[in-house]
Amino acid sequence: MIVASIDDFRELARRRLPRFLFEYIDGGSYAEVTLRRNVEDLRTVALRQRVLRDLSSLDLSTELFGQRLALPVALAPIGLGGMNARRGECQAVRAAEAKGVPFILSTVSACSLPEVAAAAARPFWFQLYMIRDRAFMRDLMVQAVAHGCSTLVFTVDMPVPGSRYRDYHSGLAGASGIRGAIRRAAQGAMRPGWAWDVGVRGRPHSLGNVAPVLKGKSGIEDFFAWMRNNFDNSINWRDLDFIRSEWTGPLVIKGILDPDDAREAAAIGTDGLIVSNHGGRQLDGVLSTARALPPIADAVGDRLTVLADGGVRSGLDVVRMLALGAKGVLLGRAWAYALAAKGQAGVTQMLDLIEAEMRVAMTLTGMNTIAAIDRSALAAD
């Protein structure tokens, strides 16, 4: 199959992955209204085409949190991302580094901080949740510093996991014990390429960063039980003092959808925020990122570095997000699909597509630098 777009990577991922893993990547919460809005609202953002402006020289580089990037994108944290290909996060971090963009390792990654650090040549970013066990959180932050993580992404929109119907239908959630394991094993057997590459050669299968507190338990049910029992729904803004006291580098808050919350984030001294609805995987029916972004950028863009994710399926979408007010864009499902489809080479190819599509969009909107992309690139209503 010829790959010309992120949608093509998605189709390859669907063909290669067991159903329970593909639905986990691809799905959202409840009726998936927000999941669809993320894509549809972004695609309806109209840009202003300009001509005869000498775009023979384009500069797609930018700087985020003291780090010079070749493109204004980063690979977003993806839970269980490493199960999409053999030791997947290690493959993804190498592709990101080669392209000159950040990789953000999830707390609930398949590969641990030490393993990803061994695969990385340069600093990567680390994502953290608020967990009831503060000592465990402190240890993760200490490890992140020790392994060269430069920026901490603290996710605040998951005090409880969202209800994702697809996971129940696929057998990832709900089907517990032997019954669930047999169902998932049967799906894996139907994907022999994945079963050999990941199921056999990709062992050990565990949540690398969480493995110490799981105490030898490594099943899917153990992971979801740990999440339900340890994510902290008592979190409030005062708890950010704990994070700031333990982390001295750049701190970015992920999961902001409301301008008032953005102002709170600015008031406590964070360095940046990510406008995000968790890819439509938490509270269904909320605003798409494309709709939420402009008022947040207006509220705090002069004080914080505003990033965004959600619904980005092309380099054109990256330019749209920048025009709406973001200074950088996180790619989530895009890299998960590409990794599942072709491993590290797929992630590299995906980033090459994003760059090529950005170059076309910038040329045809008359923008020769990332800093030049602002609301003036939007067509009038």
Tab-separated table of C-alpha atoms in Angstrom:
chain	number	residue	atom	x	y	z
A	1	MET	CA	0.000	0.000	0.000
A	2	ILE	CA	1.349	3.425	-0.965
A	3	VAL	CA	1.447	5.853	1.954
A	4	ALA	CA	0.578	9.426	1.021
A	5	SER	CA	-1.102	10.626	4.230
A	6	ILE	CA	-1.693	9.985	7.924
A	7	ASP	CA	-4.958	8.289	6.960
A	8	ASP	CA	-2.925	5.735	4.993
A	9	PHE	CA	-0.814	5.019	8.085
A	10	ARG	CA	-4.051	4.563	10.035
A	11	GLU	CA	-5.259	1.927	7.568
A	12	LEU	CA	-1.948	0.066	7.755
A	13	ALA	CA	-2.108	0.165	11.545
A	14	ARG	CA	-5.643	-1.236	11.463
A	15	ARG	CA	-4.459	-4.121	9.298
A	16	ARG	CA	-1.406	-4.890	11.438
A	17	LEU	CA	-2.560	-4.478	15.044
A	18	PRO	CA	-4.799	-6.761	17.086
A	19	ARG	CA	-8.236	-5.221	17.343
A	20	PHE	CA	-7.929	-4.333	21.037
A	21	LEU	CA	-4.762	-2.289	20.428
A	22	PHE	CA	-6.017	-0.514	17.321
A	23	GLU	CA	-9.291	0.469	19.018
A	24	TYR	CA	-7.320	1.723	22.023
A	25	ILE	CA	-5.304	4.071	19.798
A	26	ASP	CA	-8.108	5.044	17.464
A	27	GLY	CA	-11.043	5.454	19.849
A	28	GLY	CA	-12.392	8.165	22.100
A	29	SER	CA	-14.769	8.376	25.024
A	30	TYR	CA	-18.522	7.774	25.038
A	31	ALA	CA	-20.095	8.539	21.613
A	32	GLU	CA	-16.811	10.075	20.358
A	33	VAL	CA	-18.383	13.438	19.559
A	34	THR	CA	-15.284	15.371	20.631
A	35	LEU	CA	-13.002	12.928	18.826
A	36	ARG	CA	-14.798	13.742	15.571
A	37	ARG	CA	-14.990	17.472	16.343
A	38	ASN	CA	-11.219	17.624	16.779
A	39	VAL	CA	-10.707	16.483	13.199
A	40	GLU	CA	-13.713	18.143	11.566
A	41	ASP	CA	-13.370	21.578	13.192
A	42	LEU	CA	-9.695	21.782	12.349
A	43	ARG	CA	-10.349	20.833	8.733
A	44	THR	CA	-12.900	23.631	8.411
A	45	VAL	CA	-10.351	26.298	9.374
A	46	ALA	CA	-9.946	28.330	6.180
A	47	LEU	CA	-6.576	29.812	5.370
A	48	ARG	CA	-5.880	32.952	3.348
A	49	GLN	CA	-4.091	32.127	0.109
A	50	ARG	CA	-1.499	34.701	-1.001
A	51	VAL	CA	0.546	34.824	-4.231
A	52	LEU	CA	3.683	36.413	-5.727
A	53	ARG	CA	5.462	36.845	-2.405
A	54	ASP	CA	8.879	35.141	-3.047
A	55	LEU	CA	8.720	32.046	-0.865
A	56	SER	CA	11.927	30.583	-2.300
A	57	SER	CA	13.378	30.368	1.211
A	58	LEU	CA	11.370	28.786	4.023
A	59	ASP	CA	12.478	28.321	7.618
A	60	LEU	CA	10.402	25.768	9.542
A	61	SER	CA	12.546	25.854	12.676
A	62	THR	CA	11.465	27.300	15.989
A	63	GLU	CA	12.471	27.346	19.646
A	64	LEU	CA	10.467	25.848	22.521
A	65	PHE	CA	11.628	25.977	26.139
A	66	GLY	CA	15.215	26.725	25.188
A	67	GLN	CA	15.400	23.911	22.636
A	68	ARG	CA	15.879	24.597	18.923
A	69	LEU	CA	13.560	22.434	16.817
A	70	ALA	CA	13.650	21.697	13.097
A	71	LEU	CA	9.834	21.715	13.031
A	72	PRO	CA	7.249	23.209	15.439
A	73	VAL	CA	5.991	19.750	16.422
A	74	ALA	CA	6.559	17.132	19.107
A	75	LEU	CA	5.518	13.505	19.472
A	76	ALA	CA	2.828	13.513	22.166
A	77	PRO	CA	2.829	11.095	25.116
A	78	ILE	CA	0.914	7.914	24.236
A	79	GLY	CA	0.016	5.324	26.859
A	80	LEU	CA	1.054	1.791	25.840
A	81	GLY	CA	2.614	3.312	22.712
A	82	GLY	CA	5.451	0.832	22.787
A	83	MET	CA	3.060	-2.063	22.152
A	84	ASN	CA	2.452	-0.867	18.584
A	85	ALA	CA	5.900	-2.038	17.484
A	86	ARG	CA	8.784	-3.865	19.124
A	87	ARG	CA	10.083	-1.659	21.973
A	88	GLY	CA	8.111	1.063	20.267
A	89	GLU	CA	8.994	4.137	22.298
A	90	CYS	CA	12.688	3.481	21.631
A	91	GLN	CA	12.011	3.396	17.902
A	92	ALA	CA	9.922	6.570	18.091
A	93	VAL	CA	12.481	8.565	20.079
A	94	ARG	CA	15.168	7.753	17.522
A	95	ALA	CA	12.939	8.924	14.670
A	96	ALA	CA	12.079	12.144	16.526
A	97	GLU	CA	15.731	12.897	17.266
A	98	ALA	CA	16.769	12.300	13.673
A	99	LYS	CA	14.145	14.819	12.570
A	100	GLY	CA	15.073	17.361	15.243
A	101	VAL	CA	11.807	17.344	17.205
A	102	PRO	CA	11.013	16.364	20.817
A	103	PHE	CA	9.676	13.005	21.892
A	104	ILE	CA	7.496	12.994	25.031
A	105	LEU	CA	7.580	9.763	27.019
A	106	SER	CA	4.361	8.813	28.806
A	107	THR	CA	4.280	7.764	32.446
A	108	VAL	CA	2.411	4.652	31.264
A	109	SER	CA	4.756	3.779	28.406
A	110	ALA	CA	5.768	0.226	27.594
A	111	CYS	CA	9.461	1.128	27.706
A	112	SER	CA	10.948	2.625	30.860
A	113	LEU	CA	12.813	5.895	31.287
A	114	PRO	CA	16.217	4.132	31.447
A	115	GLU	CA	15.485	2.089	28.313
A	116	VAL	CA	14.361	5.108	26.280
A	117	ALA	CA	17.286	7.164	27.571
A	118	ALA	CA	19.668	4.426	26.389
A	119	ALA	CA	18.108	4.655	22.925
A	120	ALA	CA	18.223	8.463	22.847
A	121	ALA	CA	21.208	10.597	22.001
A	122	ARG	CA	19.681	13.886	23.174
A	123	PRO	CA	17.280	15.037	25.918
A	124	PHE	CA	13.632	14.084	25.513
A	125	TRP	CA	10.575	15.248	27.451
A	126	PHE	CA	8.684	13.332	30.131
A	127	GLN	CA	4.942	13.311	30.860
A	128	LEU	CA	3.572	12.834	34.374
A	129	TYR	CA	0.121	12.339	35.932
A	130	MET	CA	-0.952	13.329	39.421
A	131	ILE	CA	-0.789	10.046	41.324
A	132	ARG	CA	-1.862	9.428	44.916
A	133	ASP	CA	1.585	8.109	45.784
A	134	ARG	CA	3.595	11.336	45.874
A	135	ALA	CA	6.800	9.475	46.724
A	136	PHE	CA	6.427	7.509	43.486
A	137	MET	CA	5.883	10.742	41.559
A	138	ARG	CA	8.970	12.235	43.159
A	139	ASP	CA	10.998	9.181	42.191
A	140	LEU	CA	9.816	9.437	38.572
A	141	MET	CA	10.850	13.083	38.415
A	142	VAL	CA	14.257	12.232	39.895
A	143	GLN	CA	14.657	9.502	37.284
A	144	ALA	CA	13.588	11.867	34.521
A	145	VAL	CA	16.248	14.379	35.524
A	146	ALA	CA	18.881	11.662	35.882
A	147	HIS	CA	18.122	10.386	32.392
A	148	GLY	CA	18.343	13.802	30.774
A	149	CYS	CA	14.697	14.796	30.345
A	150	SER	CA	14.635	18.519	29.666
A	151	THR	CA	10.930	19.406	29.991
A	152	LEU	CA	8.125	18.031	32.171
A	153	VAL	CA	4.622	17.768	30.692
A	154	PHE	CA	2.132	17.484	33.545
A	155	THR	CA	-1.275	16.144	32.473
A	156	VAL	CA	-4.199	17.544	34.481
A	157	ASP	CA	-7.268	16.358	32.572
A	158	MET	CA	-7.228	12.764	33.791
A	159	PRO	CA	-8.148	12.685	37.497
A	160	VAL	CA	-10.218	9.652	36.453
A	161	PRO	CA	-9.998	7.683	33.180
A	162	GLY	CA	-12.716	8.414	30.630
A	163	SER	CA	-15.254	5.767	29.639
A	164	ARG	CA	-14.239	4.385	26.242
A	165	TYR	CA	-16.875	2.129	24.768
A	166	ARG	CA	-14.585	0.743	22.072
A	167	ASP	CA	-12.277	-0.745	24.708
A	168	TYR	CA	-15.175	-2.751	26.128
A	169	HIS	CA	-16.241	-3.949	22.700
A	170	SER	CA	-12.693	-4.990	21.774
A	171	GLY	CA	-11.959	-6.853	25.000
A	172	LEU	CA	-9.301	-4.466	26.283
A	173	ALA	CA	-11.547	-3.455	29.170
A	174	GLY	CA	-14.353	-5.311	30.894
A	175	ALA	CA	-13.328	-8.855	29.896
A	176	SER	CA	-11.222	-9.771	32.911
A	177	GLY	CA	-9.192	-12.806	33.898
A	178	ILE	CA	-8.715	-15.842	31.665
A	179	ARG	CA	-11.647	-14.903	29.444
A	180	GLY	CA	-10.184	-11.513	28.592
A	181	ALA	CA	-6.678	-12.893	28.088
A	182	ILE	CA	-7.961	-15.572	25.699
A	183	ARG	CA	-9.939	-13.006	23.728
A	184	ARG	CA	-6.928	-10.728	23.304
A	185	ALA	CA	-4.635	-13.666	22.485
A	186	ALA	CA	-7.034	-14.765	19.755
A	187	GLN	CA	-6.960	-11.263	18.252
A	188	GLY	CA	-3.168	-11.288	18.396
A	189	ALA	CA	-3.030	-14.645	16.614
A	190	MET	CA	-4.981	-13.088	13.750
A	191	ARG	CA	-2.132	-10.588	13.282
A	192	PRO	CA	0.935	-12.859	12.929
A	193	GLY	CA	3.274	-10.032	11.945
A	194	TRP	CA	2.508	-8.148	15.133
A	195	ALA	CA	2.430	-11.359	17.199
A	196	TRP	CA	5.988	-12.239	16.173
A	197	ASP	CA	7.468	-8.719	16.179
A	198	VAL	CA	5.874	-7.484	19.394
A	199	GLY	CA	4.229	-10.442	21.084
A	200	VAL	CA	7.331	-12.660	20.975
A	201	ARG	CA	10.394	-10.559	20.116
A	202	GLY	CA	9.129	-7.488	21.986
A	203	ARG	CA	9.190	-9.055	25.433
A	204	PRO	CA	9.176	-8.239	28.281
A	205	HIS	CA	5.668	-6.797	28.207
A	206	SER	CA	5.224	-4.418	31.114
A	207	LEU	CA	4.595	-0.797	31.908
A	208	GLY	CA	8.222	0.134	32.326
A	209	ASN	CA	7.819	3.159	34.611
A	210	VAL	CA	4.975	1.686	36.645
A	211	ALA	CA	6.411	-1.842	36.931
A	212	PRO	CA	7.973	-1.240	40.385
A	213	VAL	CA	4.622	-0.388	41.982
A	214	LEU	CA	2.771	-3.175	40.151
A	215	LYS	CA	5.094	-5.603	41.996
A	216	GLY	CA	5.385	-8.205	39.293
A	217	LYS	CA	1.871	-7.923	37.916
A	218	SER	CA	1.938	-7.128	34.227
A	219	GLY	CA	-1.508	-7.936	32.821
A	220	ILE	CA	-3.823	-5.446	31.136
A	221	GLU	CA	-6.266	-5.801	34.045
A	222	ASP	CA	-3.484	-4.946	36.489
A	223	PHE	CA	-2.716	-1.775	34.546
A	224	PHE	CA	-6.307	-0.540	34.466
A	225	ALA	CA	-6.855	-1.430	38.124
A	226	TRP	CA	-3.743	0.543	39.043
A	227	MET	CA	-4.980	3.551	37.056
A	228	ARG	CA	-8.402	3.480	38.726
A	229	ASN	CA	-6.898	3.198	42.192
A	230	ASN	CA	-3.991	5.619	41.874
A	231	PHE	CA	-5.035	8.527	39.699
A	232	ASP	CA	-5.883	11.356	42.090
A	233	ASN	CA	-9.269	13.058	41.691
A	234	SER	CA	-8.538	15.351	44.631
A	235	ILE	CA	-5.979	17.263	42.565
A	236	ASN	CA	-6.220	21.066	42.730
A	237	TRP	CA	-4.089	24.028	41.770
A	238	ARG	CA	-2.229	23.961	45.107
A	239	ASP	CA	-0.850	20.535	44.201
A	240	LEU	CA	1.148	22.171	41.431
A	241	ASP	CA	3.374	23.614	44.163
A	242	PHE	CA	4.588	20.069	44.796
A	243	ILE	CA	5.474	19.599	41.136
A	244	ARG	CA	7.221	22.937	40.890
A	245	SER	CA	9.208	22.269	44.077
A	246	GLU	CA	10.484	18.970	42.676
A	247	TRP	CA	11.050	20.007	39.043
A	248	THR	CA	13.356	22.900	38.257
A	249	GLY	CA	13.234	22.722	34.451
A	250	PRO	CA	10.491	23.919	32.093
A	251	LEU	CA	7.021	22.834	33.266
A	252	VAL	CA	4.152	22.501	30.782
A	253	ILE	CA	0.537	21.858	31.847
A	254	LYS	CA	-1.385	19.582	29.470
A	255	GLY	CA	-5.174	19.424	29.276
A	256	ILE	CA	-6.348	23.053	29.344
A	257	LEU	CA	-9.587	23.922	27.518
A	258	ASP	CA	-10.841	27.006	29.360
A	259	PRO	CA	-9.291	30.517	29.397
A	260	ASP	CA	-9.856	30.842	33.158
A	261	ASP	CA	-7.860	27.650	33.754
A	262	ALA	CA	-5.185	29.001	31.426
A	263	ARG	CA	-4.963	32.140	33.573
A	264	GLU	CA	-4.624	29.964	36.679
A	265	ALA	CA	-1.748	28.113	35.012
A	266	ALA	CA	-0.048	31.412	34.210
A	267	ALA	CA	-0.549	32.664	37.776
A	268	ILE	CA	1.277	29.723	39.359
A	269	GLY	CA	4.331	30.196	37.191
A	270	THR	CA	4.227	27.392	34.643
A	271	ASP	CA	6.257	27.864	31.484
A	272	GLY	CA	3.680	26.634	29.015
A	273	LEU	CA	0.411	24.848	28.519
A	274	ILE	CA	-1.083	22.457	26.012
A	275	VAL	CA	-4.609	23.133	24.812
A	276	SER	CA	-5.943	19.598	24.718
A	277	ASN	CA	-9.017	17.469	25.351
A	278	HIS	CA	-6.888	14.313	25.581
A	279	GLY	CA	-7.612	13.477	21.965
A	280	GLY	CA	-11.331	13.191	22.701
A	281	ARG	CA	-10.626	10.412	25.186
A	282	GLN	CA	-11.878	12.013	28.410
A	283	LEU	CA	-15.027	14.173	28.623
A	284	ASP	CA	-17.032	13.738	25.445
A	285	GLY	CA	-18.966	16.731	24.113
A	286	VAL	CA	-16.421	19.393	25.079
A	287	LEU	CA	-14.968	21.871	22.612
A	288	SER	CA	-12.565	20.744	19.955
A	289	THR	CA	-9.033	22.002	20.353
A	290	ALA	CA	-9.424	24.191	17.278
A	291	ARG	CA	-12.368	25.980	18.933
A	292	ALA	CA	-10.780	26.214	22.386
A	293	LEU	CA	-7.353	27.420	21.236
A	294	PRO	CA	-7.902	31.036	20.086
A	295	PRO	CA	-9.440	32.424	23.311
A	296	ILE	CA	-6.766	30.683	25.393
A	297	ALA	CA	-3.986	32.089	23.218
A	298	ASP	CA	-5.564	35.532	23.575
A	299	ALA	CA	-5.743	35.146	27.369
A	300	VAL	CA	-2.207	33.955	28.137
A	301	GLY	CA	-0.195	33.863	24.919
A	302	ASP	CA	1.839	36.852	26.021
A	303	ARG	CA	2.850	35.086	29.255
A	304	LEU	CA	3.057	31.386	28.419
A	305	THR	CA	4.129	29.247	25.493
A	306	VAL	CA	0.843	27.838	24.186
A	307	LEU	CA	0.936	24.448	22.458
A	308	ALA	CA	-1.973	22.402	21.140
A	309	ASP	CA	-2.955	18.896	20.120
A	310	GLY	CA	-6.048	17.060	18.889
A	311	GLY	CA	-7.231	16.218	15.380
A	312	VAL	CA	-3.935	16.955	13.617
A	313	ARG	CA	-3.692	14.683	10.586
A	314	SER	CA	-1.449	16.664	8.221
A	315	GLY	CA	1.135	19.393	7.945
A	316	LEU	CA	-1.695	21.637	6.770
A	317	ASP	CA	-3.372	21.028	10.137
A	318	VAL	CA	-0.152	22.033	11.892
A	319	VAL	CA	-0.200	25.366	10.028
A	320	ARG	CA	-3.872	25.802	10.954
A	321	MET	CA	-3.073	25.290	14.646
A	322	LEU	CA	-0.244	27.823	14.453
A	323	ALA	CA	-2.552	30.317	12.761
A	324	LEU	CA	-5.086	29.826	15.563
A	325	GLY	CA	-2.489	30.800	18.160
A	326	ALA	CA	-0.315	27.796	19.018
A	327	LYS	CA	3.478	28.093	19.092
A	328	GLY	CA	3.893	24.356	18.621
A	329	VAL	CA	1.771	21.288	17.919
A	330	LEU	CA	1.776	17.805	19.426
A	331	LEU	CA	1.235	14.803	17.151
A	332	GLY	CA	-0.460	11.887	18.905
A	333	ARG	CA	-2.357	9.327	16.850
A	334	ALA	CA	-0.269	10.291	13.815
A	335	TRP	CA	2.917	8.793	15.249
A	336	ALA	CA	1.099	5.854	16.856
A	337	TYR	CA	-0.391	4.871	13.478
A	338	ALA	CA	2.970	5.310	11.736
A	339	LEU	CA	4.830	3.284	14.353
A	340	ALA	CA	2.303	0.456	14.142
A	341	ALA	CA	2.492	0.497	10.350
A	342	LYS	CA	6.239	0.626	9.766
A	343	GLY	CA	8.130	1.068	13.037
A	344	GLN	CA	10.829	3.724	13.247
A	345	ALA	CA	10.873	4.109	9.461
A	346	GLY	CA	7.151	4.849	9.573
A	347	VAL	CA	7.556	7.585	12.178
A	348	THR	CA	10.341	9.110	10.095
A	349	GLN	CA	8.167	8.984	6.986
A	350	MET	CA	5.246	10.532	8.862
A	351	LEU	CA	7.418	13.453	10.013
A	352	ASP	CA	8.705	13.898	6.454
A	353	LEU	CA	5.084	14.092	5.249
A	354	ILE	CA	4.259	16.678	7.903
A	355	GLU	CA	7.231	18.792	6.823
A	356	ALA	CA	6.430	18.553	3.114
A	357	GLU	CA	2.786	19.475	3.698
A	358	MET	CA	3.796	22.397	5.897
A	359	ARG	CA	6.066	23.707	3.171
A	360	VAL	CA	3.220	23.701	0.667
A	361	ALA	CA	0.830	25.378	3.121
A	362	MET	CA	3.362	28.053	4.102
A	363	THR	CA	4.246	28.798	0.487
A	364	LEU	CA	0.625	29.213	-0.539
A	365	THR	CA	-0.233	31.392	2.472
A	366	GLY	CA	2.803	33.607	2.003
A	367	MET	CA	4.482	32.699	5.320
A	368	ASN	CA	8.220	32.026	5.158
A	369	THR	CA	8.889	31.482	8.879
A	370	ILE	CA	7.053	29.822	11.753
A	371	ALA	CA	6.988	33.130	13.651
A	372	ALA	CA	5.158	34.730	10.727
A	373	ILE	CA	2.195	32.349	11.007
A	374	ASP	CA	-0.523	34.100	12.973
A	375	ARG	CA	-4.176	35.123	12.650
A	376	SER	CA	-3.347	37.029	9.469
A	377	ALA	CA	-3.078	33.604	7.802
A	378	LEU	CA	-6.771	32.939	8.448
A	379	ALA	CA	-9.371	33.766	5.821
A	380	ALA	CA	-12.095	36.168	6.881
A	381	ASP	CA	-15.442	34.590	7.744
